[in-house]
Amino acid sequence: MKITYIGHSGFLAEFSNCCCLFDYYEGKIPEPVKDKPLFIFVSHRHQDHFNPEIFHITGPGEIHYILSFDTRRYMKDRLELPNLHFMKAEETLTLNWNEGAGSMKVKTLRSTDCGVAFLIHTENKTIYHAGDLNWWVWPGESKQYNNNMTANFKRYTESLKDLELFAAFLPLDPRQEEWYDKGFSYILENTTTRYAFPMHFW
C-alpha cells in the first residue's frame, strides 16, 4: 500500500486493486493509476475539504464519488454523475467492482464539526480518515463548551476502540495551542494503529 500526502487533509491511498483520494483541497493530484478504480471521498462541505476540481479528474479506470450528505446542496448540476454516493453519519456502504473481484466497505462516523469521518475496509486492511472529527477544545472557549466537546468526541469515536487500523489520518491543528494533539493522541491510545498521518495544519 502506498500513501501520498497531497496537502492539508488530502491524501491518496493506493491499494493493490484500487485508489482512494480523501478531502482534496490543494496541491497536485497524483495521476490516476491505470486499471485501478479511483474512489474520491469528501468528508464535508468546508472549502478546505471539498474542492470541485475533483469532478475534473479523469483516468483510465472507473471513478466513484463518496460524499458527505451535507455537500449535496452544492451538487445540483452534478447529481446525475455515475457512481455518485451521498452518506450520512453512521451509515454503511458496500462497493464492488470488476465483477466482484474488488470490494470495499465504507462506514461513516458522526463528526464533532461538520459532515462525517470515513472508516474503510478493503483488502483485509482498515483505514480511517477523520475529516473534521476531532477533539476541538480551545483555550478561549467556555468550560461548558469544552466539556460538551470532550463528551461528544469520545462518544462519536467509541466504535473505533480496539480496532486495528492500518492507517489513520488525524487532525493535528496548532490553533488549539497546548491541546493541539488531544484528539490525535486519544485515537492512538485507544486503537492499534500501524501508521498515523497528521493533517489539518493551519
PDB file of C-alpha atoms in Angstrom:
ATOM      1  CA  MET A   1       0.000   0.000   0.000  1.00  0.00           C
ATOM      2  CA  LYS A   2       1.274   3.450  -0.937  1.00  0.00           C
ATOM      3  CA  ILE A   3       0.120   6.668   0.732  1.00  0.00           C
ATOM      4  CA  THR A   4       0.793  10.110  -0.749  1.00  0.00           C
ATOM      5  CA  TYR A   5       0.230  13.330   1.187  1.00  0.00           C
ATOM      6  CA  ILE A   6      -1.210  15.995  -1.110  1.00  0.00           C
ATOM      7  CA  GLY A   7      -1.886  18.893   1.237  1.00  0.00           C
ATOM      8  CA  HIS A   8      -3.914  19.970   4.290  1.00  0.00           C
ATOM      9  CA  SER A   9      -6.222  16.947   4.839  1.00  0.00           C
ATOM     10  CA  GLY A  10      -5.774  15.451   1.380  1.00  0.00           C
ATOM     11  CA  PHE A  11      -4.228  12.012   0.839  1.00  0.00           C
ATOM     12  CA  LEU A  12      -4.111   9.387  -1.884  1.00  0.00           C
ATOM     13  CA  ALA A  13      -4.087   5.787  -0.634  1.00  0.00           C
ATOM     14  CA  GLU A  14      -3.166   3.236  -3.294  1.00  0.00           C
ATOM     15  CA  PHE A  15      -4.138  -0.376  -2.681  1.00  0.00           C
ATOM     16  CA  SER A  16      -3.284  -3.258  -4.995  1.00  0.00           C
ATOM     17  CA  ASN A  17      -6.662  -3.076  -6.758  1.00  0.00           C
ATOM     18  CA  CYS A  18      -7.977   0.467  -6.126  1.00  0.00           C
ATOM     19  CA  CYS A  19      -7.055   4.009  -5.088  1.00  0.00           C
ATOM     20  CA  CYS A  20      -8.738   6.298  -2.543  1.00  0.00           C
ATOM     21  CA  LEU A  21      -8.480  10.087  -2.653  1.00  0.00           C
ATOM     22  CA  PHE A  22      -9.502  11.895   0.538  1.00  0.00           C
ATOM     23  CA  ASP A  23     -10.577  15.518   1.075  1.00  0.00           C
ATOM     24  CA  TYR A  24      -8.677  17.102  -1.793  1.00  0.00           C
ATOM     25  CA  TYR A  25      -8.226  20.845  -1.234  1.00  0.00           C
ATOM     26  CA  GLU A  26      -4.908  21.980  -2.670  1.00  0.00           C
ATOM     27  CA  GLY A  27      -1.749  20.613  -4.230  1.00  0.00           C
ATOM     28  CA  LYS A  28      -1.093  18.400  -7.215  1.00  0.00           C
ATOM     29  CA  ILE A  29      -3.290  15.349  -7.521  1.00  0.00           C
ATOM     30  CA  PRO A  30      -1.253  12.256  -8.453  1.00  0.00           C
ATOM     31  CA  GLU A  31      -2.125  10.743 -11.808  1.00  0.00           C
ATOM     32  CA  PRO A  32      -4.812   8.028 -11.591  1.00  0.00           C
ATOM     33  CA  VAL A  33      -3.310   4.563 -11.693  1.00  0.00           C
ATOM     34  CA  LYS A  34      -4.068   2.585 -14.831  1.00  0.00           C
ATOM     35  CA  ASP A  35      -6.632  -0.178 -14.469  1.00  0.00           C
ATOM     36  CA  LYS A  36      -7.479   0.767 -10.873  1.00  0.00           C
ATOM     37  CA  PRO A  37     -10.786   2.386  -9.922  1.00  0.00           C
ATOM     38  CA  LEU A  38     -10.480   5.688  -8.056  1.00  0.00           C
ATOM     39  CA  PHE A  39     -12.714   6.344  -5.052  1.00  0.00           C
ATOM     40  CA  ILE A  40     -12.967  10.026  -4.177  1.00  0.00           C
ATOM     41  CA  PHE A  41     -14.061  10.804  -0.617  1.00  0.00           C
ATOM     42  CA  VAL A  42     -15.280  14.152   0.716  1.00  0.00           C
ATOM     43  CA  SER A  43     -15.913  14.300   4.457  1.00  0.00           C
ATOM     44  CA  HIS A  44     -17.876  17.572   4.460  1.00  0.00           C
ATOM     45  CA  ARG A  45     -18.674  20.790   2.632  1.00  0.00           C
ATOM     46  CA  HIS A  46     -15.991  23.096   4.088  1.00  0.00           C
ATOM     47  CA  GLN A  47     -13.817  24.654   1.403  1.00  0.00           C
ATOM     48  CA  ASP A  48     -10.623  23.159   2.802  1.00  0.00           C
ATOM     49  CA  HIS A  49     -12.045  19.643   2.357  1.00  0.00           C
ATOM     50  CA  PHE A  50     -14.231  19.939  -0.750  1.00  0.00           C
ATOM     51  CA  ASN A  51     -12.691  21.261  -3.950  1.00  0.00           C
ATOM     52  CA  PRO A  52     -14.884  20.996  -7.094  1.00  0.00           C
ATOM     53  CA  GLU A  53     -11.720  20.226  -9.073  1.00  0.00           C
ATOM     54  CA  ILE A  54     -12.270  16.608  -8.089  1.00  0.00           C
ATOM     55  CA  PHE A  55     -15.004  16.430 -10.720  1.00  0.00           C
ATOM     56  CA  HIS A  56     -12.464  17.186 -13.439  1.00  0.00           C
ATOM     57  CA  ILE A  57     -10.269  14.204 -12.608  1.00  0.00           C
ATOM     58  CA  THR A  58     -10.128  11.747 -15.475  1.00  0.00           C
ATOM     59  CA  GLY A  59      -8.392   8.436 -15.814  1.00  0.00           C
ATOM     60  CA  PRO A  60      -8.432   5.039 -17.447  1.00  0.00           C
ATOM     61  CA  GLY A  61     -10.303   3.406 -14.572  1.00  0.00           C
ATOM     62  CA  GLU A  62     -13.730   3.925 -13.043  1.00  0.00           C
ATOM     63  CA  ILE A  63     -14.247   6.917 -10.770  1.00  0.00           C
ATOM     64  CA  HIS A  64     -16.581   6.732  -7.782  1.00  0.00           C
ATOM     65  CA  TYR A  65     -17.574   9.638  -5.530  1.00  0.00           C
ATOM     66  CA  ILE A  66     -18.441   9.083  -1.875  1.00  0.00           C
ATOM     67  CA  LEU A  67     -19.518  12.404  -0.409  1.00  0.00           C
ATOM     68  CA  SER A  68     -20.920  13.547   2.893  1.00  0.00           C
ATOM     69  CA  PHE A  69     -24.622  14.312   2.561  1.00  0.00           C
ATOM     70  CA  ASP A  70     -24.090  17.979   3.500  1.00  0.00           C
ATOM     71  CA  THR A  71     -22.330  18.535   0.144  1.00  0.00           C
ATOM     72  CA  ARG A  72     -25.490  17.672  -1.791  1.00  0.00           C
ATOM     73  CA  ARG A  73     -26.811  21.249  -1.820  1.00  0.00           C
ATOM     74  CA  TYR A  74     -23.694  22.277  -3.769  1.00  0.00           C
ATOM     75  CA  MET A  75     -24.094  19.461  -6.292  1.00  0.00           C
ATOM     76  CA  LYS A  76     -27.289  20.432  -8.106  1.00  0.00           C
ATOM     77  CA  ASP A  77     -25.606  20.415 -11.513  1.00  0.00           C
ATOM     78  CA  ARG A  78     -23.812  17.108 -10.848  1.00  0.00           C
ATOM     79  CA  LEU A  79     -26.465  14.873  -9.312  1.00  0.00           C
ATOM     80  CA  GLU A  80     -26.576  12.744 -12.472  1.00  0.00           C
ATOM     81  CA  LEU A  81     -22.916  11.758 -12.242  1.00  0.00           C
ATOM     82  CA  PRO A  82     -22.413   7.993 -12.416  1.00  0.00           C
ATOM     83  CA  ASN A  83     -21.142   6.235  -9.306  1.00  0.00           C
ATOM     84  CA  LEU A  84     -22.156   9.116  -7.015  1.00  0.00           C
ATOM     85  CA  HIS A  85     -22.966   8.247  -3.402  1.00  0.00           C
ATOM     86  CA  PHE A  86     -24.002  10.522  -0.535  1.00  0.00           C
ATOM     87  CA  MET A  87     -23.582   9.298   3.023  1.00  0.00           C
ATOM     88  CA  LYS A  88     -24.945  10.490   6.337  1.00  0.00           C
ATOM     89  CA  ALA A  89     -23.399   9.728   9.704  1.00  0.00           C
ATOM     90  CA  GLU A  90     -23.500   6.145  10.946  1.00  0.00           C
ATOM     91  CA  GLU A  91     -24.243   4.580   7.581  1.00  0.00           C
ATOM     92  CA  THR A  92     -22.593   1.679   5.753  1.00  0.00           C
ATOM     93  CA  LEU A  93     -21.968   1.380   2.020  1.00  0.00           C
ATOM     94  CA  THR A  94     -20.596  -1.672   0.198  1.00  0.00           C
ATOM     95  CA  LEU A  95     -18.960  -1.120  -3.180  1.00  0.00           C
ATOM     96  CA  ASN A  96     -17.980  -3.829  -5.668  1.00  0.00           C
ATOM     97  CA  TRP A  97     -16.101  -3.605  -8.958  1.00  0.00           C
ATOM     98  CA  ASN A  98     -14.550  -5.818 -11.611  1.00  0.00           C
ATOM     99  CA  GLU A  99     -17.462  -8.256 -11.365  1.00  0.00           C
ATOM    100  CA  GLY A 100     -16.914  -8.694  -7.652  1.00  0.00           C
ATOM    101  CA  ALA A 101     -13.146  -9.113  -7.820  1.00  0.00           C
ATOM    102  CA  GLY A 102     -12.825  -5.942  -5.752  1.00  0.00           C
ATOM    103  CA  SER A 103     -14.904  -4.983  -2.743  1.00  0.00           C
ATOM    104  CA  MET A 104     -14.900  -2.169  -0.200  1.00  0.00           C
ATOM    105  CA  LYS A 105     -16.994  -1.465   2.874  1.00  0.00           C
ATOM    106  CA  VAL A 106     -17.359   2.179   3.909  1.00  0.00           C
ATOM    107  CA  LYS A 107     -18.715   3.202   7.299  1.00  0.00           C
ATOM    108  CA  THR A 108     -19.284   6.765   8.450  1.00  0.00           C
ATOM    109  CA  LEU A 109     -18.902   8.294  11.885  1.00  0.00           C
ATOM    110  CA  ARG A 110     -20.580  11.438  13.158  1.00  0.00           C
ATOM    111  CA  SER A 111     -18.320  14.498  13.226  1.00  0.00           C
ATOM    112  CA  THR A 112     -17.787  16.937  16.074  1.00  0.00           C
ATOM    113  CA  ASP A 113     -17.757  19.701  13.464  1.00  0.00           C
ATOM    114  CA  CYS A 114     -19.405  19.054  10.103  1.00  0.00           C
ATOM    115  CA  GLY A 115     -20.133  16.050   7.894  1.00  0.00           C
ATOM    116  CA  VAL A 116     -18.651  12.633   8.592  1.00  0.00           C
ATOM    117  CA  ALA A 117     -15.489  10.634   9.145  1.00  0.00           C
ATOM    118  CA  PHE A 118     -14.744   7.585   6.989  1.00  0.00           C
ATOM    119  CA  LEU A 119     -13.801   4.078   8.088  1.00  0.00           C
ATOM    120  CA  ILE A 120     -12.857   1.962   5.075  1.00  0.00           C
ATOM    121  CA  HIS A 121     -12.167  -1.755   4.873  1.00  0.00           C
ATOM    122  CA  THR A 122     -10.719  -3.373   1.761  1.00  0.00           C
ATOM    123  CA  GLU A 123      -8.031  -5.964   1.007  1.00  0.00           C
ATOM    124  CA  ASN A 124      -8.055  -7.044   4.676  1.00  0.00           C
ATOM    125  CA  LYS A 125      -6.960  -3.563   5.755  1.00  0.00           C
ATOM    126  CA  THR A 126      -8.896  -0.882   7.611  1.00  0.00           C
ATOM    127  CA  ILE A 127      -8.072   2.788   7.213  1.00  0.00           C
ATOM    128  CA  TYR A 128      -9.633   5.782   8.931  1.00  0.00           C
ATOM    129  CA  HIS A 129      -9.923   9.359   7.665  1.00  0.00           C
ATOM    130  CA  ALA A 130     -11.223  11.643  10.401  1.00  0.00           C
ATOM    131  CA  GLY A 131     -12.261  14.605   8.280  1.00  0.00           C
ATOM    132  CA  ASP A 132     -13.082  17.197  10.951  1.00  0.00           C
ATOM    133  CA  LEU A 133     -13.953  14.655  13.640  1.00  0.00           C
ATOM    134  CA  ASN A 134     -11.587  15.847  16.320  1.00  0.00           C
ATOM    135  CA  TRP A 135     -11.384  16.802  19.976  1.00  0.00           C
ATOM    136  CA  TRP A 136     -11.973  20.502  19.245  1.00  0.00           C
ATOM    137  CA  VAL A 137     -11.324  22.055  22.649  1.00  0.00           C
ATOM    138  CA  TRP A 138      -9.958  25.589  22.699  1.00  0.00           C
ATOM    139  CA  PRO A 139      -8.207  27.692  25.357  1.00  0.00           C
ATOM    140  CA  GLY A 140     -10.608  30.593  24.714  1.00  0.00           C
ATOM    141  CA  GLU A 141     -13.837  28.592  24.929  1.00  0.00           C
ATOM    142  CA  SER A 142     -16.048  28.152  27.988  1.00  0.00           C
ATOM    143  CA  LYS A 143     -15.681  25.178  30.295  1.00  0.00           C
ATOM    144  CA  GLN A 144     -19.178  24.037  29.308  1.00  0.00           C
ATOM    145  CA  TYR A 145     -18.327  24.113  25.595  1.00  0.00           C
ATOM    146  CA  ASN A 146     -15.105  22.174  26.084  1.00  0.00           C
ATOM    147  CA  ASN A 147     -16.783  19.624  28.358  1.00  0.00           C
ATOM    148  CA  ASN A 148     -19.534  19.036  25.789  1.00  0.00           C
ATOM    149  CA  MET A 149     -16.941  18.697  23.036  1.00  0.00           C
ATOM    150  CA  THR A 150     -14.988  16.179  25.099  1.00  0.00           C
ATOM    151  CA  ALA A 151     -18.090  14.068  25.712  1.00  0.00           C
ATOM    152  CA  ASN A 152     -19.140  14.192  22.061  1.00  0.00           C
ATOM    153  CA  PHE A 153     -15.694  13.314  20.734  1.00  0.00           C
ATOM    154  CA  LYS A 154     -15.414  10.270  22.963  1.00  0.00           C
ATOM    155  CA  ARG A 155     -18.940   9.137  22.099  1.00  0.00           C
ATOM    156  CA  TYR A 156     -18.525   9.574  18.338  1.00  0.00           C
ATOM    157  CA  THR A 157     -15.218   7.681  18.276  1.00  0.00           C
ATOM    158  CA  GLU A 158     -16.400   4.844  20.527  1.00  0.00           C
ATOM    159  CA  SER A 159     -16.756   2.486  17.544  1.00  0.00           C
ATOM    160  CA  LEU A 160     -13.044   2.868  16.779  1.00  0.00           C
ATOM    161  CA  LYS A 161     -11.937   1.459  20.111  1.00  0.00           C
ATOM    162  CA  ASP A 162      -9.971  -1.760  19.905  1.00  0.00           C
ATOM    163  CA  LEU A 163      -9.911  -1.671  16.096  1.00  0.00           C
ATOM    164  CA  GLU A 164      -6.734  -2.481  14.210  1.00  0.00           C
ATOM    165  CA  LEU A 165      -6.164   0.418  11.827  1.00  0.00           C
ATOM    166  CA  PHE A 166      -3.578   0.014   9.121  1.00  0.00           C
ATOM    167  CA  ALA A 167      -3.563   3.780   8.598  1.00  0.00           C
ATOM    168  CA  ALA A 168      -5.254   6.695  10.357  1.00  0.00           C
ATOM    169  CA  PHE A 169      -5.410  10.263   9.050  1.00  0.00           C
ATOM    170  CA  LEU A 170      -5.944  12.533  12.048  1.00  0.00           C
ATOM    171  CA  PRO A 171      -6.155  16.306  12.670  1.00  0.00           C
ATOM    172  CA  LEU A 172      -3.198  17.878  14.439  1.00  0.00           C
ATOM    173  CA  ASP A 173      -4.159  21.546  14.491  1.00  0.00           C
ATOM    174  CA  PRO A 174      -1.717  24.057  16.066  1.00  0.00           C
ATOM    175  CA  ARG A 175      -4.531  26.602  16.523  1.00  0.00           C
ATOM    176  CA  GLN A 176      -5.583  24.574  19.574  1.00  0.00           C
ATOM    177  CA  GLU A 177      -2.303  25.579  21.206  1.00  0.00           C
ATOM    178  CA  GLU A 178      -1.458  23.268  24.131  1.00  0.00           C
ATOM    179  CA  TRP A 179      -4.382  20.986  23.231  1.00  0.00           C
ATOM    180  CA  TYR A 180      -3.345  20.540  19.603  1.00  0.00           C
ATOM    181  CA  ASP A 181      -2.705  16.800  19.971  1.00  0.00           C
ATOM    182  CA  LYS A 182      -5.567  15.709  22.246  1.00  0.00           C
ATOM    183  CA  GLY A 183      -7.641  14.036  19.544  1.00  0.00           C
ATOM    184  CA  PHE A 184      -4.602  12.598  17.762  1.00  0.00           C
ATOM    185  CA  SER A 185      -3.224  11.065  20.958  1.00  0.00           C
ATOM    186  CA  TYR A 186      -6.600   9.726  22.081  1.00  0.00           C
ATOM    187  CA  ILE A 187      -7.086   7.740  18.876  1.00  0.00           C
ATOM    188  CA  LEU A 188      -3.597   6.274  19.082  1.00  0.00           C
ATOM    189  CA  GLU A 189      -4.116   5.323  22.722  1.00  0.00           C
ATOM    190  CA  ASN A 190      -7.463   3.622  22.060  1.00  0.00           C
ATOM    191  CA  THR A 191      -6.775   1.796  18.802  1.00  0.00           C
ATOM    192  CA  THR A 192      -4.000  -0.336  17.402  1.00  0.00           C
ATOM    193  CA  THR A 193      -2.771   1.904  14.600  1.00  0.00           C
ATOM    194  CA  ARG A 194       0.142   0.885  12.428  1.00  0.00           C
ATOM    195  CA  TYR A 195       0.644   4.197  10.621  1.00  0.00           C
ATOM    196  CA  ALA A 196      -0.696   7.575  11.778  1.00  0.00           C
ATOM    197  CA  PHE A 197      -0.654  10.592   9.467  1.00  0.00           C
ATOM    198  CA  PRO A 198      -1.206  14.093  10.880  1.00  0.00           C
ATOM    199  CA  MET A 199      -3.277  16.545   8.855  1.00  0.00           C
ATOM    200  CA  HIS A 200      -5.305  19.763   9.003  1.00  0.00           C
ATOM    201  CA  PHE A 201      -2.375  22.098   9.650  1.00  0.00           C
ATOM    202  CA  TRP A 202      -3.274  25.795   9.767  1.00  0.00           C
TER     203      TRP A 202
END
